[in-house]
Coordinates of C-alpha atoms in Angstrom, one line a residue:
M1 CA 43.9 141.1 162.5
I2 CA 46.3 138.3 161.1
R3 CA 43.6 136.2 159.9
R4 CA 41.9 139.3 157.8
S5 CA 45.4 140.0 156.3
I6 CA 45.7 136.6 155.3
V7 CA 42.2 137.1 153.3
V8 CA 43.2 140.1 151.5
V9 CA 46.4 138.7 150.4
V10 CA 44.3 135.8 148.8
A11 CA 41.8 137.8 147.3
L12 CA 44.5 139.9 145.6
G13 CA 46.1 136.7 144.3
L14 CA 42.8 135.5 142.8
L15 CA 42.2 138.9 140.9
A16 CA 45.6 138.3 139.6
G17 CA 45.1 135.0 138.3
C18 CA 42.1 136.3 136.8
G19 CA 44.1 138.8 134.5
G20 CA 41.6 141.7 135.0
G21 CA 39.0 143.0 132.6
G22 CA 37.7 139.3 131.8
K23 CA 40.9 138.4 129.6
K24 CA 41.9 134.7 129.1
A25 CA 45.0 133.7 130.5
A26 CA 48.0 133.5 128.1
S27 CA 48.2 129.9 126.4
T28 CA 51.4 128.1 127.0
T29 CA 52.8 126.3 123.9
T30 CA 55.0 123.1 123.9
S31 CA 57.3 122.5 120.6
T32 CA 57.7 119.0 119.6
T33 CA 61.0 117.8 118.2
I34 CA 60.6 114.6 116.0
A35 CA 63.5 112.4 116.5
T36 CA 65.3 111.2 113.2
T37 CA 67.3 108.0 112.8
T38 CA 69.8 107.3 109.8
T39 CA 70.0 103.7 109.0
A40 CA 73.8 102.3 108.8
P41 CA 75.0 101.0 105.9
P42 CA 75.2 97.2 106.0
P43 CA 78.8 95.7 106.3
V44 CA 80.7 94.8 103.4
S45 CA 82.9 91.8 102.7
P46 CA 86.4 92.7 103.0
L47 CA 87.6 90.8 100.0
T48 CA 84.6 91.9 97.5
G49 CA 83.5 95.3 98.8
L50 CA 79.9 94.0 98.5
P51 CA 77.3 93.9 100.9
I52 CA 77.1 90.6 103.2
T53 CA 74.4 88.7 103.2
D54 CA 75.3 86.0 106.0
L55 CA 76.0 87.7 108.6
G56 CA 77.6 84.6 109.7
T57 CA 80.3 85.1 107.7
L58 CA 81.3 88.6 108.5
K59 CA 84.0 87.2 111.5
R60 CA 85.4 84.7 109.4
P61 CA 88.9 84.3 108.7
A62 CA 90.0 84.0 105.1
L63 CA 90.8 80.3 103.6
V64 CA 93.2 79.9 101.0
V65 CA 92.6 76.7 98.8
K66 CA 95.6 75.5 96.4
I67 CA 93.5 74.8 93.2
D68 CA 95.2 72.4 90.3
N69 CA 95.1 74.1 87.1
A70 CA 97.0 71.7 85.1
D71 CA 95.4 71.8 81.3
G72 CA 97.4 68.8 79.6
A73 CA 96.1 66.2 77.1
G74 CA 94.1 62.7 78.4
S75 CA 94.1 62.4 82.2
N76 CA 96.7 65.0 82.9
N77 CA 93.7 67.6 83.2
A78 CA 92.3 69.3 86.4
R79 CA 89.7 71.1 84.3
P80 CA 86.6 71.5 85.1
Q81 CA 87.2 72.7 88.7
I82 CA 84.6 73.6 91.4
G83 CA 84.6 76.8 93.7
L84 CA 86.5 79.2 91.7
N85 CA 83.4 80.6 90.8
Q86 CA 82.5 81.2 94.7
A87 CA 86.0 82.2 95.8
D88 CA 86.4 86.0 96.7
V89 CA 89.7 86.8 95.3
V90 CA 91.9 84.3 92.9
Y91 CA 95.7 84.3 92.2
E92 CA 97.0 82.6 89.2
E93 CA 100.7 81.9 89.5
M94 CA 103.2 80.1 87.4
V95 CA 104.5 76.9 88.8
E96 CA 106.7 75.3 85.9
G97 CA 107.0 75.9 82.4
S98 CA 103.9 77.5 81.4
V99 CA 101.5 75.3 84.2
T100 CA 100.0 77.6 86.4
R101 CA 98.2 77.0 89.9
L102 CA 95.4 79.0 91.5
A103 CA 95.3 80.2 94.8
A104 CA 91.5 80.7 95.4
I105 CA 90.5 82.9 98.8
F106 CA 87.2 82.4 100.3
Q107 CA 85.9 84.7 102.9
S108 CA 82.4 85.6 102.1
G109 CA 80.9 82.4 100.4
D110 CA 81.4 78.7 100.2
S111 CA 81.9 76.0 97.9
D112 CA 81.0 72.4 98.7
P113 CA 83.2 70.7 97.1
V114 CA 86.1 72.6 96.4
G115 CA 89.0 71.6 94.4
P116 CA 90.7 69.8 92.7
I117 CA 93.3 70.5 95.7
R118 CA 97.3 70.5 95.1
S119 CA 100.7 71.4 96.4
A120 CA 102.0 74.9 97.7
R121 CA 104.9 76.8 96.2
T122 CA 106.8 79.3 97.9
T123 CA 105.0 81.9 95.8
D124 CA 102.0 81.6 98.4
I125 CA 103.9 82.7 101.3
A126 CA 103.7 86.4 99.8
V127 CA 100.2 86.1 98.7
F128 CA 98.6 84.8 102.1
S129 CA 100.7 86.7 104.5
P130 CA 98.7 89.8 104.4
L131 CA 95.7 87.9 105.5
H132 CA 96.4 87.5 109.2
N133 CA 97.2 84.2 109.5
P134 CA 94.5 82.7 107.1
L135 CA 93.7 78.8 106.7
F136 CA 95.6 77.4 104.2
A137 CA 94.6 74.1 102.3
W138 CA 96.9 72.5 100.0
S139 CA 98.1 68.8 99.7
G140 CA 101.7 68.6 100.1
A141 CA 104.9 69.9 98.4
N142 CA 108.6 68.8 98.4
T143 CA 110.3 68.6 101.8
T144 CA 112.1 71.9 101.4
F145 CA 108.7 73.9 100.3
A146 CA 106.3 72.1 102.9
A147 CA 108.8 73.0 105.9
I148 CA 109.0 76.6 104.6
I149 CA 105.0 77.1 104.1
R150 CA 104.4 75.4 108.0
D151 CA 106.8 77.8 109.5
S152 CA 105.1 80.9 107.5
A153 CA 102.2 82.6 108.9
L154 CA 99.3 80.5 108.6
I155 CA 96.8 77.9 109.9
D156 CA 97.7 74.6 108.5
V157 CA 94.5 72.8 107.2
G158 CA 96.3 70.9 104.4
Y159 CA 95.6 67.1 103.7
D160 CA 98.7 66.0 105.7
A161 CA 97.1 67.9 108.8
H162 CA 93.3 67.0 108.4
S163 CA 93.1 64.1 105.9
E164 CA 89.8 63.2 107.4
I165 CA 88.2 66.3 105.7
Y166 CA 89.6 65.5 101.9
Q167 CA 88.1 62.9 99.4
R168 CA 89.0 61.5 96.4
R169 CA 86.6 62.0 93.4
D170 CA 86.7 60.3 90.1
V171 CA 84.0 62.6 88.9
F172 CA 85.9 64.3 86.1
H173 CA 89.6 63.4 87.0
V174 CA 92.1 60.8 88.1
A175 CA 95.0 61.0 90.9
P176 CA 96.7 63.6 91.2
H177 CA 94.0 65.8 89.9
D178 CA 91.0 64.1 92.1
L179 CA 91.4 65.4 95.5
Y180 CA 88.9 67.6 97.1
S181 CA 87.6 69.1 100.3
S182 CA 84.9 71.3 101.6
T183 CA 85.0 75.2 102.8
P184 CA 82.5 75.0 105.5
E185 CA 84.5 71.8 106.8
L186 CA 87.6 73.6 106.5
F187 CA 86.2 76.8 107.9
S188 CA 85.1 74.7 110.9
L189 CA 89.0 74.1 111.7
A190 CA 89.6 77.9 112.5
P191 CA 90.7 78.5 116.1
A192 CA 88.7 81.0 118.1
E193 CA 91.2 83.6 118.0
A194 CA 90.8 83.6 113.9
V195 CA 90.2 87.4 112.6
P196 CA 88.9 88.3 109.4
P197 CA 91.3 89.5 106.8
D198 CA 91.9 93.3 106.2
P199 CA 90.6 94.7 102.3
L200 CA 93.0 94.0 99.9
F201 CA 91.6 96.0 97.3
L202 CA 89.8 99.6 97.3
Y203 CA 86.4 100.3 95.5
R204 CA 84.4 102.6 93.7
S205 CA 80.9 103.6 95.1
A206 CA 78.3 103.9 92.8
T207 CA 78.7 107.8 91.6
E208 CA 82.4 107.1 91.2
T209 CA 83.9 106.9 87.5
T210 CA 87.2 105.3 86.2
P211 CA 90.1 107.6 85.9
A212 CA 90.7 109.6 83.0
S213 CA 93.4 107.7 81.8
A214 CA 91.4 104.6 81.5
Q215 CA 91.3 103.1 78.0
P216 CA 88.3 100.8 76.9
V217 CA 89.7 97.5 76.4
A218 CA 87.7 94.4 74.6
S219 CA 90.4 91.8 75.5
I220 CA 93.8 90.7 76.6
H221 CA 96.0 87.7 76.1
I222 CA 98.2 86.4 78.9
E223 CA 101.2 84.0 78.3
F224 CA 103.1 81.9 81.3
G225 CA 106.4 80.7 80.2
G226 CA 106.6 78.2 77.5
G227 CA 106.1 74.9 76.3
A228 CA 102.6 73.2 77.1
G229 CA 100.7 73.9 80.2
S230 CA 98.0 75.9 81.4
S231 CA 98.6 79.1 79.3
P232 CA 97.6 80.9 77.2
V233 CA 94.7 83.1 78.8
D234 CA 92.5 85.3 77.5
W235 CA 90.0 87.8 79.1
Y236 CA 87.0 89.2 77.2
W237 CA 84.9 92.1 78.5
S238 CA 81.1 91.0 78.8
V239 CA 78.8 94.0 78.9
L240 CA 75.9 91.5 79.9
K241 CA 77.7 90.2 82.8
G242 CA 79.5 93.2 83.9
G243 CA 82.9 91.2 84.0
F244 CA 85.4 90.0 81.9
D245 CA 85.1 86.3 80.6
R246 CA 88.1 83.9 80.8
N247 CA 89.2 81.7 78.3
Q248 CA 92.2 79.2 78.8
K249 CA 94.0 77.6 75.8
G250 CA 91.4 78.8 73.5
T251 CA 88.2 77.3 75.1
P252 CA 86.2 78.8 77.8
H253 CA 87.2 78.2 81.4
V254 CA 83.9 76.8 83.1
D255 CA 83.5 75.1 86.2
E256 CA 81.9 71.8 87.0
N257 CA 78.3 73.7 86.7
D258 CA 79.2 74.5 83.4
V259 CA 79.5 78.2 84.4
Q260 CA 82.3 80.7 82.8
I261 CA 84.6 82.4 85.0
A262 CA 83.8 86.0 84.6
P263 CA 85.1 88.2 87.5
Q264 CA 84.2 91.9 87.7
N265 CA 88.1 92.6 88.1
V266 CA 91.3 91.3 86.5
I267 CA 94.4 92.8 87.7
V268 CA 97.5 91.8 85.6
E269 CA 100.5 92.3 88.0
L270 CA 103.7 91.9 86.0
V271 CA 106.3 90.4 88.2
D272 CA 109.9 88.7 87.8
Y273 CA 110.0 84.8 88.2
V274 CA 113.6 83.4 89.8
D275 CA 114.8 79.9 89.7
T276 CA 114.3 78.5 93.2
G277 CA 116.9 75.5 92.7
F278 CA 114.4 72.8 92.6
V279 CA 112.8 70.7 89.8
D280 CA 109.5 69.4 89.7
I281 CA 108.8 65.5 88.9
S282 CA 109.0 66.0 85.4
G283 CA 112.3 67.9 85.8
A284 CA 111.5 71.4 85.3
P285 CA 112.5 74.1 87.0
V286 CA 110.1 75.6 89.8
P287 CA 110.1 79.5 89.7
E288 CA 109.0 82.0 92.3
A289 CA 107.4 85.0 91.8
Q290 CA 109.0 88.2 93.5
L291 CA 106.0 90.1 94.9
V292 CA 108.0 92.3 97.3
G293 CA 108.7 95.5 95.4
T294 CA 107.2 97.4 92.8
G295 CA 106.3 97.0 89.0
E296 CA 103.8 97.7 86.3
C297 CA 100.1 96.5 86.5
W298 CA 97.3 96.6 84.4
V299 CA 93.7 96.9 86.1
L300 CA 90.8 95.7 84.0
T301 CA 87.3 96.7 85.6
N302 CA 84.2 98.1 84.1
G303 CA 85.2 97.3 80.6
V304 CA 88.1 99.6 80.5
L305 CA 92.1 98.9 81.5
I306 CA 94.2 101.0 83.8
K307 CA 97.7 101.0 83.6
G308 CA 99.7 101.5 86.8
T309 CA 102.1 100.6 89.2
W310 CA 102.0 97.9 91.5
T311 CA 103.6 98.1 95.3
K312 CA 104.5 95.9 98.1
N313 CA 106.9 97.1 100.8
A314 CA 107.0 93.8 102.7
I315 CA 106.0 89.9 102.6
D316 CA 102.9 90.6 104.8
G317 CA 102.2 94.0 102.9
I318 CA 99.1 94.7 101.3
T319 CA 100.0 95.1 97.6
T320 CA 98.6 98.6 96.3
Y321 CA 98.0 99.6 92.8
T322 CA 98.4 103.2 91.6
D323 CA 97.4 104.9 88.2
A324 CA 99.6 107.1 86.1
A325 CA 98.8 110.2 88.2
G326 CA 99.8 108.3 91.5
A327 CA 96.0 107.9 92.7
P328 CA 94.6 104.5 94.1
I329 CA 93.1 102.3 91.5
K330 CA 89.6 101.6 92.5
L331 CA 87.8 98.5 91.5
T332 CA 84.1 97.5 90.8
P333 CA 82.3 95.8 93.9
G334 CA 82.9 92.0 93.3
R335 CA 85.0 89.1 92.5
T336 CA 89.0 90.0 91.5
W337 CA 91.5 87.5 89.9
V338 CA 95.3 88.5 90.1
E339 CA 97.5 87.2 87.2
L340 CA 101.0 87.2 88.4
T341 CA 102.1 87.2 84.9
P342 CA 106.0 87.3 83.9
N343 CA 107.3 90.7 82.5
G344 CA 106.4 90.9 78.9
G345 CA 103.8 88.2 79.3
A346 CA 100.5 90.5 78.6
S347 CA 99.2 92.2 75.4
I348 CA 96.1 93.9 74.7
T349 CA 94.1 92.3 71.8
G350 CA 91.2 94.0 71.5

């Protein structure tokens, strides 16, 4: 009896499985989802906004090199320099009279050799303090200035600390305009805990335009103090290069490779200079740029000039640049020069 019941149940199950009337069983469909992936944009340099081509530089700290810019007669000349076209950012500051000196900041690129390298000024502290304890390559200063520099937020890779990686070259110059080093060697002195800098500027995307307040500009003229020295400086827009050609004292400012300096952006930061109470070896007063506070700025980018306001709230704060409407001014990705120009020292010439 039990065995017969099992057979009946099995038979009914088989009939149900056939679906009756010879119909085929319903087919089962499977939906397939195709996974899509998005490619992350390449990392960009914090100081140029350009894609990083050498990932080995991604975590490097900033390196600030004080480059001589004496432009006098005869042997009192630092031009042509080497490394200015490889630096991410360059600050030009007045050091005495109309003599200027350059703080070249490297992070994404290198220059071997680099120089000529000269002494520090107290203006440098407000320039490099926002860079997270950068490496600072310099060649001395007076006793008071040297103590102030060494007590600031830097990693000292200057001549006095590491003379073994500095050399005297007599290719174009004589002392004291003949001291050089190498950015790879200077970067090799970075401690393990060194970190890369935060961005100093904002950059436009490929689809962004310059603000409505921007005006076309062909050239500007800058004066630093009076007397003989490094100025005047002129910047000329070059459509072919997509940057601004630099002239100094009426001639193209070229490097040792005869390549003219032509960054994508030039920021004219109009500032006050105050007398530090010190004099240089010629007896000229040594000034210091007042970079904490606010003032007028001119931003040259993409063939236009945008007038606005610069603001720096603390010595280690990053300077912001805003247009007449209060909006941040964005730069063209690429290299930038910042001219720490005395108030009243800039004019539009074309």
